[in-house]
Tab-separated table of C-alpha atoms in Angstrom:
chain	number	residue	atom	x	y	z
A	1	UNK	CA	85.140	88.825	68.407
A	2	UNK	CA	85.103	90.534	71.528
A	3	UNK	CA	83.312	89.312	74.692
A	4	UNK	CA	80.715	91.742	75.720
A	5	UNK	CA	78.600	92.103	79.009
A	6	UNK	CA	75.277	91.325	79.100
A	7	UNK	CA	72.297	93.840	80.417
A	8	UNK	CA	70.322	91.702	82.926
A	9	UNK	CA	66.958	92.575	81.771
A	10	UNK	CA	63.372	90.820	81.954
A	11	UNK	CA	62.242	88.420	79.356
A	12	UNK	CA	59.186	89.878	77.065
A	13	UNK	CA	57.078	87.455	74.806
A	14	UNK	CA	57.293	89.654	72.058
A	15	UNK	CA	60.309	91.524	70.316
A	16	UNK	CA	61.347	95.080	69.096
A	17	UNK	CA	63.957	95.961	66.685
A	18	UNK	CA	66.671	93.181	65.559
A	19	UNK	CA	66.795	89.747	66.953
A	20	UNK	CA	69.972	87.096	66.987
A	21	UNK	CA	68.929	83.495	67.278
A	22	UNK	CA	70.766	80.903	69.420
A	23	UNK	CA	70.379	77.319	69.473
A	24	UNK	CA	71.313	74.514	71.486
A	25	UNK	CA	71.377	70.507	70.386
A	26	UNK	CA	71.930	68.877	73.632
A	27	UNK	CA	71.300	64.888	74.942
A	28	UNK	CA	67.699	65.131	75.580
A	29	UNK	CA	66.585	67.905	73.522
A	30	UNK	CA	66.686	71.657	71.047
A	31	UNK	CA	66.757	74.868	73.101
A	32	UNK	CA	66.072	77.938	71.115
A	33	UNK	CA	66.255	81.676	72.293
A	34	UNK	CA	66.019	84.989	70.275
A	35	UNK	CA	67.676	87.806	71.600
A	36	UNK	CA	67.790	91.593	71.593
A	37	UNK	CA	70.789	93.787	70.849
A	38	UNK	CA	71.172	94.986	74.775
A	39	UNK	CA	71.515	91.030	75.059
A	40	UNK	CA	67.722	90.566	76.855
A	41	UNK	CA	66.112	87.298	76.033
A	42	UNK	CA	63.279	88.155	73.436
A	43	UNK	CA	61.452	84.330	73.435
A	44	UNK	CA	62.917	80.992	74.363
A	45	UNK	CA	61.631	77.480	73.513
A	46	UNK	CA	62.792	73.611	73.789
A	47	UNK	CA	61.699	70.643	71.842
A	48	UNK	CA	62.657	66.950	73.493
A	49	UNK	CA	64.285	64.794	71.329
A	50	UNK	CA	62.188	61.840	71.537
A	51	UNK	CA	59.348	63.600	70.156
A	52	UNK	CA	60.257	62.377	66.958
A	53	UNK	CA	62.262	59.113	67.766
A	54	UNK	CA	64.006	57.309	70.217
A	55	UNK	CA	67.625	57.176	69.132
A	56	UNK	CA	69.603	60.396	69.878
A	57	UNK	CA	72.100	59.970	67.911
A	58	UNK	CA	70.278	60.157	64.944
A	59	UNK	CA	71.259	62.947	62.515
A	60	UNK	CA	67.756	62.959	61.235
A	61	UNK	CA	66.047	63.253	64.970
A	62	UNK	CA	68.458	66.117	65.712
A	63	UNK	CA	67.123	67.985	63.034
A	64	UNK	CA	63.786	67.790	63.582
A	65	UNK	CA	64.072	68.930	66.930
A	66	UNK	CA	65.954	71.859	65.748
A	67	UNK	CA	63.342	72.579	63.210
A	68	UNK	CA	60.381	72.493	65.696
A	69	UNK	CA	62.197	74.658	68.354
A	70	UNK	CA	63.283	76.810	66.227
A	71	UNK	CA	59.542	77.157	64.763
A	72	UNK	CA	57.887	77.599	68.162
A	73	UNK	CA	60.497	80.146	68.803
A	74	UNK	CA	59.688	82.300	65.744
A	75	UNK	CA	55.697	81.514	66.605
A	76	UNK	CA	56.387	84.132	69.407
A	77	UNK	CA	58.492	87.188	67.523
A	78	UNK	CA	58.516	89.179	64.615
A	79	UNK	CA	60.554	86.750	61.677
A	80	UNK	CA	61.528	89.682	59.855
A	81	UNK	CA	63.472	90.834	62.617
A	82	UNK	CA	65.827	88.082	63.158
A	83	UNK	CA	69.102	89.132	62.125
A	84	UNK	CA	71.465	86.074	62.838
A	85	UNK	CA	71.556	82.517	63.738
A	86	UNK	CA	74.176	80.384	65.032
A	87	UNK	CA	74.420	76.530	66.990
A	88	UNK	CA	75.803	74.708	69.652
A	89	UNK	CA	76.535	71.188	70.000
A	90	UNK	CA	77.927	68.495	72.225
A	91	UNK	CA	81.988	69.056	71.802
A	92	UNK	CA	83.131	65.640	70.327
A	93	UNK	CA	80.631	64.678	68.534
A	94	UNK	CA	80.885	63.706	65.139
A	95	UNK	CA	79.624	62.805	61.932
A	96	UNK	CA	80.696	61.486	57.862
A	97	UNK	CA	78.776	63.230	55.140
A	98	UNK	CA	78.974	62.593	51.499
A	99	UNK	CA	79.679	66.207	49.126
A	100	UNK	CA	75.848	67.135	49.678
A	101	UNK	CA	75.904	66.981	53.435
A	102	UNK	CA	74.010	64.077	53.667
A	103	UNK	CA	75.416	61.693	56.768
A	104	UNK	CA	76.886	58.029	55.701
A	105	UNK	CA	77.212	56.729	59.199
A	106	UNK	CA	75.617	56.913	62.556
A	107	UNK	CA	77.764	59.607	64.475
A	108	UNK	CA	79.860	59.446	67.077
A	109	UNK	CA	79.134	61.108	70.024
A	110	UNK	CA	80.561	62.937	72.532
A	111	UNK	CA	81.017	59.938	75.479
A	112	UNK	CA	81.423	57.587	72.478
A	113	UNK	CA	84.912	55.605	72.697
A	114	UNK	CA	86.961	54.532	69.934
A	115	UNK	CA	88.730	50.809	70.589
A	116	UNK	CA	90.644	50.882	67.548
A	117	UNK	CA	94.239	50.225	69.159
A	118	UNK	CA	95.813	51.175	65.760
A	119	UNK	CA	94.253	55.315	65.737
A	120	UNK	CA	94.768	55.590	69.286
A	121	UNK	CA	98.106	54.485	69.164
A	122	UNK	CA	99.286	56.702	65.879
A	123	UNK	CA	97.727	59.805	67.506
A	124	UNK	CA	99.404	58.884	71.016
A	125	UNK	CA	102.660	59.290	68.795
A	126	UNK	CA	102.540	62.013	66.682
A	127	UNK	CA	99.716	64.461	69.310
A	128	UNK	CA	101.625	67.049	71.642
A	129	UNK	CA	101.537	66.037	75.246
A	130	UNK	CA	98.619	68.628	75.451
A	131	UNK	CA	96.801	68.086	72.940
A	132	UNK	CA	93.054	68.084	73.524
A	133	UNK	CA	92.744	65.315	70.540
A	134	UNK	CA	94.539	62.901	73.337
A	135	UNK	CA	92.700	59.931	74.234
A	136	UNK	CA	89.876	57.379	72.782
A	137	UNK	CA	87.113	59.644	72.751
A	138	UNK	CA	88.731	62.021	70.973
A	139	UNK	CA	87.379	63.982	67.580
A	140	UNK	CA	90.515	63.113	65.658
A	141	UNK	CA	89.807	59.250	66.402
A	142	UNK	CA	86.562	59.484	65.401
A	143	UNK	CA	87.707	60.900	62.327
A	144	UNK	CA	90.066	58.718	61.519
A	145	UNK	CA	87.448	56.102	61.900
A	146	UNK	CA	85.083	57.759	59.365
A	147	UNK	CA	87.102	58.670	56.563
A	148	UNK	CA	87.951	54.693	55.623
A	149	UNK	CA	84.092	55.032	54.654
A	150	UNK	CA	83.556	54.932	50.683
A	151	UNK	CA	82.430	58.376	49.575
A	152	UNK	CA	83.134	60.728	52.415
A	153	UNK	CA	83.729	64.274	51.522
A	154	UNK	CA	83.843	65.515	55.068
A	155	UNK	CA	83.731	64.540	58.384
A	156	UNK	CA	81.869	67.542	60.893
A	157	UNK	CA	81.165	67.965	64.431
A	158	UNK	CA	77.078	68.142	65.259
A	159	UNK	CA	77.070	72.011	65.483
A	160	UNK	CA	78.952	72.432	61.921
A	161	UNK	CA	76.245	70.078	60.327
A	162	UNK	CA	73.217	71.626	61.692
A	163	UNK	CA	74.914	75.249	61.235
A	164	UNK	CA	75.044	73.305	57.300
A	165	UNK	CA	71.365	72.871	57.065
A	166	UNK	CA	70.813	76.415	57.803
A	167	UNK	CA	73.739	77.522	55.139
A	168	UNK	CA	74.168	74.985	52.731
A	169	UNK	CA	77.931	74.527	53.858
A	170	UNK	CA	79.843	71.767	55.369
A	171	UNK	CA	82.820	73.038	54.824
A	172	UNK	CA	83.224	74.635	58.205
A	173	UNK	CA	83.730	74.094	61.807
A	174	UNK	CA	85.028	76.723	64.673
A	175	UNK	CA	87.406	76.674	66.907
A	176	UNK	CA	85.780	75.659	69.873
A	177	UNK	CA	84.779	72.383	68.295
A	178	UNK	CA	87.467	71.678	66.338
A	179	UNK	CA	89.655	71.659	69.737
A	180	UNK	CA	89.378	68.036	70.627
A	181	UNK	CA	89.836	67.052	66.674
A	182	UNK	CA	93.834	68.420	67.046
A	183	UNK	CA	92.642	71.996	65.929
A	184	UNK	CA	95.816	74.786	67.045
A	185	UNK	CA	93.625	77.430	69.230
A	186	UNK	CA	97.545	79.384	69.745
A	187	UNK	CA	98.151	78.999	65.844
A	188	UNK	CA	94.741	79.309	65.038
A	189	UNK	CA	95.398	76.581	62.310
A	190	UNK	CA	95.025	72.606	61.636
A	191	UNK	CA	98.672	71.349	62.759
A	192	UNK	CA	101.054	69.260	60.202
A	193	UNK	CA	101.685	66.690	62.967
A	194	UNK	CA	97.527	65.891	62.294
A	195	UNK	CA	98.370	64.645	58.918
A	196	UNK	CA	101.153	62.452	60.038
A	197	UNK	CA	98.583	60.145	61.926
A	198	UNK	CA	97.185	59.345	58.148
A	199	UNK	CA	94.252	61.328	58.510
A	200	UNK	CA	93.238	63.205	54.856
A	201	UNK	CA	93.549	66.783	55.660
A	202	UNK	CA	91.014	67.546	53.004
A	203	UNK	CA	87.952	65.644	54.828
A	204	UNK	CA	88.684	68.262	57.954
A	205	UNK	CA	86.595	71.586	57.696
A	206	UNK	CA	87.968	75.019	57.203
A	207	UNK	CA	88.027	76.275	60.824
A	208	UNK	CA	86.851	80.434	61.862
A	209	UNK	CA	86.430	82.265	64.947
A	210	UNK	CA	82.877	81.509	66.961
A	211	UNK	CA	81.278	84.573	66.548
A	212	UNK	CA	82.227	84.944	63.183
A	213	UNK	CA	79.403	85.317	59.671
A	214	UNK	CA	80.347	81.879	58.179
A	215	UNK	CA	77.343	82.408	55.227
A	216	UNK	CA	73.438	83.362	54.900
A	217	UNK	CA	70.420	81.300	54.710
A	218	UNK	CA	69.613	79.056	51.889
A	219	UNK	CA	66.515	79.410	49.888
A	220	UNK	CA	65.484	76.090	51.177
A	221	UNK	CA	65.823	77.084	54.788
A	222	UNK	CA	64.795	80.911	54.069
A	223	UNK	CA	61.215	79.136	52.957
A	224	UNK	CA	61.061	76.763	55.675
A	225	UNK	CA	60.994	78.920	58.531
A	226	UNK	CA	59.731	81.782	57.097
A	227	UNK	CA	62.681	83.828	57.218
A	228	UNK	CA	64.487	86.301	54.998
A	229	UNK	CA	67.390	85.333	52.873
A	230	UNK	CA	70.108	87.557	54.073
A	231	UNK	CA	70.091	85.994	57.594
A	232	UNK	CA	73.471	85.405	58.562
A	233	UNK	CA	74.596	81.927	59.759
A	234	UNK	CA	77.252	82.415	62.528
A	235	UNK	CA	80.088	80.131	63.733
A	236	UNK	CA	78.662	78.593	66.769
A	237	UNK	CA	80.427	77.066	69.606
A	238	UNK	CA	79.963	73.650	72.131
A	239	UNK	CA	77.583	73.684	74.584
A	240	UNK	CA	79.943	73.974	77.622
A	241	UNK	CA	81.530	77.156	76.056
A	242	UNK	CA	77.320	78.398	75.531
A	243	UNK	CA	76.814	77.741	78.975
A	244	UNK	CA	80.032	79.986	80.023
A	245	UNK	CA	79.192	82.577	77.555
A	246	UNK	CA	75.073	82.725	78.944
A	247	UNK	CA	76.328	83.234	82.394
A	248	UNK	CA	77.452	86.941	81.028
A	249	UNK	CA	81.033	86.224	82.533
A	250	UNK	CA	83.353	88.732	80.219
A	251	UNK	CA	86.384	89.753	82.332
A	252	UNK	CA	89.871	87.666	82.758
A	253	UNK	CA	89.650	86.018	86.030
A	254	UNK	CA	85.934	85.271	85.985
A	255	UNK	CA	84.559	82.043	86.813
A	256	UNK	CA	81.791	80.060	86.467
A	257	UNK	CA	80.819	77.438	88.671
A	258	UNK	CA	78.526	74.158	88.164
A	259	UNK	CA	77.256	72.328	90.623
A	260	UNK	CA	75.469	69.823	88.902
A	261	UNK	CA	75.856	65.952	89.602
A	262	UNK	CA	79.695	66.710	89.441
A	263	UNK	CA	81.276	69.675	90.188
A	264	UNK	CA	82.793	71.777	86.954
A	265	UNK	CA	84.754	75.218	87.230
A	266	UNK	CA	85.728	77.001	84.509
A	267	UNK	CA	87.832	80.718	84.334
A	268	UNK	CA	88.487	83.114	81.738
A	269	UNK	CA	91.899	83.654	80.993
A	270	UNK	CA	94.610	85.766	79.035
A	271	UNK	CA	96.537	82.812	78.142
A	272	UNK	CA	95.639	78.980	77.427
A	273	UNK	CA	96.304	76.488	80.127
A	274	UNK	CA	96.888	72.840	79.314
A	275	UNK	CA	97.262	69.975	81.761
A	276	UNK	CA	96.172	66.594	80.146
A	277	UNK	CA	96.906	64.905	83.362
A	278	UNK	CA	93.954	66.743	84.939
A	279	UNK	CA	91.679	66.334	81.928
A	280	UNK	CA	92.405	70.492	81.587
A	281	UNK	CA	93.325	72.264	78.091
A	282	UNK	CA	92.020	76.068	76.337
A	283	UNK	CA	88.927	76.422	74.143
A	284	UNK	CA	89.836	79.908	72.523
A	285	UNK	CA	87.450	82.558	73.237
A	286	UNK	CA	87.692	85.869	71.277
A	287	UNK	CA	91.460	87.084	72.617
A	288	UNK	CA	90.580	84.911	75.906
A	289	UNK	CA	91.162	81.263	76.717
A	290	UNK	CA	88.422	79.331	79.023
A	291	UNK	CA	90.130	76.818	81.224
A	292	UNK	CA	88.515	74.478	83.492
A	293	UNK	CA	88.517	71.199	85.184
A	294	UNK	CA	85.426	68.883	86.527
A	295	UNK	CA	85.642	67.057	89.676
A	296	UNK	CA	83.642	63.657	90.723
A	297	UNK	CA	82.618	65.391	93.674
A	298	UNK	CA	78.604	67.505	93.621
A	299	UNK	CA	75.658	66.641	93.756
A	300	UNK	CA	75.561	62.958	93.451
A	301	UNK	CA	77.258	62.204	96.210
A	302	UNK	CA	74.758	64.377	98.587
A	303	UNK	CA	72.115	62.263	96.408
A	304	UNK	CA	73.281	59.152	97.916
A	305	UNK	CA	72.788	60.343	101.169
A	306	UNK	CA	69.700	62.208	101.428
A	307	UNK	CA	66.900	62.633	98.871
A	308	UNK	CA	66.538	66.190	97.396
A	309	UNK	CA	63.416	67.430	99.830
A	310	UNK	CA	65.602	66.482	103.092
A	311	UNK	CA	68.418	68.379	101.831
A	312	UNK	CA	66.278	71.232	101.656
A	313	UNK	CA	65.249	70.659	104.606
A	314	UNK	CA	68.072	70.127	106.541
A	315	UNK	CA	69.920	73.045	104.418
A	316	UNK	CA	67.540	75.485	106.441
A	317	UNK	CA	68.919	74.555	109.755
A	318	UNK	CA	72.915	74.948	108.786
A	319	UNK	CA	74.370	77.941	110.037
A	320	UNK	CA	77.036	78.718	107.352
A	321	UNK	CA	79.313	80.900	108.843
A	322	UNK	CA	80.706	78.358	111.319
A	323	UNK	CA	82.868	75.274	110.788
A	324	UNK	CA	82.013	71.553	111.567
A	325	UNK	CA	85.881	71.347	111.995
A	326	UNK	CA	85.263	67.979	109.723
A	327	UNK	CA	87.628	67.137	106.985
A	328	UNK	CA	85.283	65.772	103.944
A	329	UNK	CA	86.382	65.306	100.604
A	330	UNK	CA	83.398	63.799	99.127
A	331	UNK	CA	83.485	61.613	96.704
A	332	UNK	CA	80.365	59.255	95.000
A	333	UNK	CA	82.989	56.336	94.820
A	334	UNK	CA	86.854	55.592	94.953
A	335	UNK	CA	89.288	58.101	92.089
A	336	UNK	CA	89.136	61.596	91.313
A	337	UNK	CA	90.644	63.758	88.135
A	338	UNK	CA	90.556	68.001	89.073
A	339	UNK	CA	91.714	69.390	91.288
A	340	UNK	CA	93.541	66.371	92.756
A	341	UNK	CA	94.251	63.785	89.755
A	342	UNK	CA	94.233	59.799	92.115
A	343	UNK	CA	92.365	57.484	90.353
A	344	UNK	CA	92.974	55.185	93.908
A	345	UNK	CA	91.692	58.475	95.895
A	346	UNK	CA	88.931	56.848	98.505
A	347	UNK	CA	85.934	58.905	99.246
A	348	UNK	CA	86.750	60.847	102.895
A	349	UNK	CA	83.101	61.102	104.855
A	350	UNK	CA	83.879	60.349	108.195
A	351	UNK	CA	83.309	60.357	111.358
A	352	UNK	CA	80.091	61.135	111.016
A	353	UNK	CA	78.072	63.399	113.404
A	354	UNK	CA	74.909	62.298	114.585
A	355	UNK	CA	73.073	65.047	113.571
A	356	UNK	CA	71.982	64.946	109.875
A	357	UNK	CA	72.727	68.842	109.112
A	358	UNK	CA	75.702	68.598	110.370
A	359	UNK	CA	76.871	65.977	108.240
A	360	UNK	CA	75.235	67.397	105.605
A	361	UNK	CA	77.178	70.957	106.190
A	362	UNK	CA	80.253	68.789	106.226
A	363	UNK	CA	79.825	67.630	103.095
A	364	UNK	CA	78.823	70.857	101.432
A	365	UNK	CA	81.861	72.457	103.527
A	366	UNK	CA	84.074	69.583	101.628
A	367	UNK	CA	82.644	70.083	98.420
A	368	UNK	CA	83.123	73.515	98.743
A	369	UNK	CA	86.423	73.495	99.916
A	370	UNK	CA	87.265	70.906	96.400
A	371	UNK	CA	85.924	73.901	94.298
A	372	UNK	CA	88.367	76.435	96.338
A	373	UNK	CA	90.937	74.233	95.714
A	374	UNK	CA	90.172	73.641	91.840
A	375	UNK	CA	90.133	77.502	91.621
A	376	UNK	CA	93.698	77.554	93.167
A	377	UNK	CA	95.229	74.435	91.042
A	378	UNK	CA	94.020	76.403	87.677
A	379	UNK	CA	95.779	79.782	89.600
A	380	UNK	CA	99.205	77.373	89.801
A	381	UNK	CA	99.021	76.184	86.127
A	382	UNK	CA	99.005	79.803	85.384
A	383	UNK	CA	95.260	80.836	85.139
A	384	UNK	CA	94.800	84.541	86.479
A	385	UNK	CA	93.309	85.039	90.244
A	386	UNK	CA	90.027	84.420	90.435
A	387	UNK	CA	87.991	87.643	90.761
A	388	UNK	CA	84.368	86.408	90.469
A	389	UNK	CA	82.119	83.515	90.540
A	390	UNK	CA	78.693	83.000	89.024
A	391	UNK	CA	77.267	79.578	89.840
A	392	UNK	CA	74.693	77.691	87.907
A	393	UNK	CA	73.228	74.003	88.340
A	394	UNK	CA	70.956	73.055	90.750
A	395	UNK	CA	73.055	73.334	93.750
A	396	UNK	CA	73.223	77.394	93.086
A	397	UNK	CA	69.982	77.573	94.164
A	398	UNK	CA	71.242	76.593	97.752
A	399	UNK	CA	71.605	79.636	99.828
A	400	UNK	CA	73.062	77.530	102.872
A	401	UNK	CA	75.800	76.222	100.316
A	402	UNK	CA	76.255	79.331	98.209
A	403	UNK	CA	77.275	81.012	101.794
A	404	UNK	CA	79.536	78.514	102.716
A	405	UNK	CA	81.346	78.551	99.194
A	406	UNK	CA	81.555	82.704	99.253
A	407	UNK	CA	83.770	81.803	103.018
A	408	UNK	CA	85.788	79.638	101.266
A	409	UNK	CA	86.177	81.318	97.931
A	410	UNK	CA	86.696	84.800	100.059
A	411	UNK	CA	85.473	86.174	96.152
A	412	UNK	CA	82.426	88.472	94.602
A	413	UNK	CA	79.596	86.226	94.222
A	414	UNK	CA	77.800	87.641	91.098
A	415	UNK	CA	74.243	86.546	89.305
A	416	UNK	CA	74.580	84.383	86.274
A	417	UNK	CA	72.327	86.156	83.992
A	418	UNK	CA	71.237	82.732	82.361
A	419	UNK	CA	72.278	78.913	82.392
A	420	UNK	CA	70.703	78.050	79.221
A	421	UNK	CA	73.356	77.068	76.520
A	422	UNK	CA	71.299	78.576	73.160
A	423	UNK	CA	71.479	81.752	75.161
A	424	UNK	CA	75.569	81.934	75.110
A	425	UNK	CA	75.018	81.360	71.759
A	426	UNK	CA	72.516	84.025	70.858
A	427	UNK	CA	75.644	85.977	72.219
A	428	UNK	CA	77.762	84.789	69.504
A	429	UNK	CA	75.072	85.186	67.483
A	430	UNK	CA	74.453	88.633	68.196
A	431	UNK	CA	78.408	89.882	68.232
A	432	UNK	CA	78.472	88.324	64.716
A	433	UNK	CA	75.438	90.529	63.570
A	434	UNK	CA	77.045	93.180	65.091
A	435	UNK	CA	80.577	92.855	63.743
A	436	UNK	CA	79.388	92.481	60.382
A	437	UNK	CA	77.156	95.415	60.305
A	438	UNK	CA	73.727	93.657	60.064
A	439	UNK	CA	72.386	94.630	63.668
């Protein structure tokens, strides 16, 4: 699979010719979107999760919500021209089924930690010193957890058993999710040194490329939604890797920046980069690698300060092309992972001007500066130059701030063409159609 540019064209209600479908099974909710070979979003739709019960983690909840996204979704196109389907899910999270698919255990989920001293302490000795399977909330722990329960056949990630319902397989993952369960990306293979922590090689799905046709609908799911058999069911992906792929970022040395409640980076580059010590390893993308780190600095910090409408406000009267000469690096409390690893680092907001947009720009100036810095630390572990930046998250939408970052980044500020997970993966979707002749 080949990353491919998107065309940044206007949504339409209705479709013409072929349609891919992506879909997204976040924390709070299903995302749906259909889209057109030229990559233009044909429909989109999202279903809350508590619409049909209150516990997320519920196998049985996640479904649903699938199911009625996915139906509003097709309310809105033609069904006989969807093409392809594929899923994203929260990377980490997992799940035990029995040989029909059918779950034996409440999952695990992404945040989830495992305090079994034993698992963590046999994958601490036999995992590489970059392994993404490092630590307690790790996929491998999980599964090494599960598969003590009587009658598992398999334990999956949450996009491999939705992507099941659709196909009638759970026999396969990709290699996006399978990263944090001790899944090769280089090797493109499960490792030996996995089966020396005990864990039964057997339970762990066969592992392909996102993007590629993993099966076709089942009868079941043909009749449930309407659509035709010989839809293909395509590897999927996690939803940080969707949101990078939506964005329409293709090109080594892109970069994608969030600036959500914390502040996340990510670049595309020619070779993996791996530094556990700043929470930083590869998810394999096509011939590409996507490396990135998150920082405790963003948007919650400015939240404790001022409410959303004074930042606004105050984000009017900033003049972004001068300095404050102040030194921020903000921080929402004491210790910070990327791009400076201190878990004793203090928060650095002072002094403190008397005027509120100043101390405002400061800390948007220090945040910014963070991000710069992030950029550069990837750049040192051997990440390409950055060559672009396309910023999503709320505080994108911040032209003071997004003028202050282009100064500091000194780099070609380009649109993201979406920030909507299911849409990266109507992408993958899509190239799958496309690869295997069926668009």
């Amino acid at each position: 699979m080949q990353l491919a540019a998107d065309m940044a064209l206007p949504t339409d209600p209705l479709s013409i010719g072929p349609l891919s479908i992506g879909i997204d099974i976040g924390t709070s909710g299903a995302r749906a979107v259909a889209m057109r070979p030229n990559f233009s979003i044909a429909a989109r739709s999202a279903v809350p999760l508590d619409r049909f019960g209150q516990n997320a983690r519920d196998p049985s909840v996640w479904w649903s919500a699938v199911g009625a996204a996915l139906t509003e979704l097709l309310s809105g196109i033609d069904r006989a021209a969807v093409r392809s389907i594929a899923v994203d899910g929260t990377s980490g999270t997992l799940l035990p089924v029995d040989g029909a698919g059918r779950p034996l255990a409440e999952p695990l989920m992404y945040n989830d930690k495992v305090d079994d001293d034993a698992v963590l302490a046999v994958i601490a000795r036999e995992a590489p010193a970059a392994s993404a399977a490092l630590g307690a909330t790790s996929g491998l722990a999980k599964a090494l957890l599960f598969q003590r329960l009587p009658g598992v056949a398999a334990v999956l990630h949450q996009a491999d058993w939705i992507s099941g319902q659709f196909s009638g397989r759970f026999d396969i993952s990709d290699e996006n999710n399978a990263l944090k369960t001790g899944y090769d990306v280089e090797a493109r293979r499960w490792p030996d040194w996995i089966a020396a922590t005990g864990m039964r090689m057997e339970l762990l799905p066969g592992v392909v490329r996102p993007g590629d046709v993993s099966g076709t609908l089942t009868a079941s799911a043909a009749h449930l939604f309407g659509l035709a058999r010989d839809v293909a069911v395509v590897a999927g992906t996690t939803d940080g890797c969707a949101s990078f792929l939506a964005t329409g970022a293709s090109a080594v040395g892109d970069g994608v920046t969030a600036l959500g409640s914390s502040l996340t980076i990510k670049i595309l580059s020619d070779r993996p980069i791996s530094a556990p010590q700043f929470g930083i390893y590869s998810h394999r993308l096509g011939d590409a690698y996507l490396a990135g780190g998150a920082s405790n600095s963003g948007g919650k910090v400015l939240a404790q300060h001022f409410p959303l409408a004074r930042i606004i406000e105050l984000s009017a009267a900033i003049d972004p092309m001068t300095e404050t000469g102040l030194d921020y690096y903000p921080l929402p409390a004491v210790g910070e992972r990327f791009p400076v690893a201190d878990p004793a680092l203090p928060p650095r907001l002072t002094p403190r001007p008397a005027d509120d947009a100043d101390y405002l720009k400061a800390m948007l100036e220090g945040i910014a500066g963070i991000e710069a810095l992030g950029y550069r630390r990837l750049a040192e572990l051997g990440a390409p130059r950055l060559i672009s930046v396309r910023s999503v998250g709320g505080g994108a939408a911040n032209p003071a701030w997004t003028a202050i970052r282009q100064r500091k980044l000194g780099v070609s500020f380009l649109p993201a063409l979406s920030d909507e997970a299911a849409a990266g993966t109507a992408r993958l979707a899509l190239m799958g159609a496309i690869e295997a002749g069926l668009s």
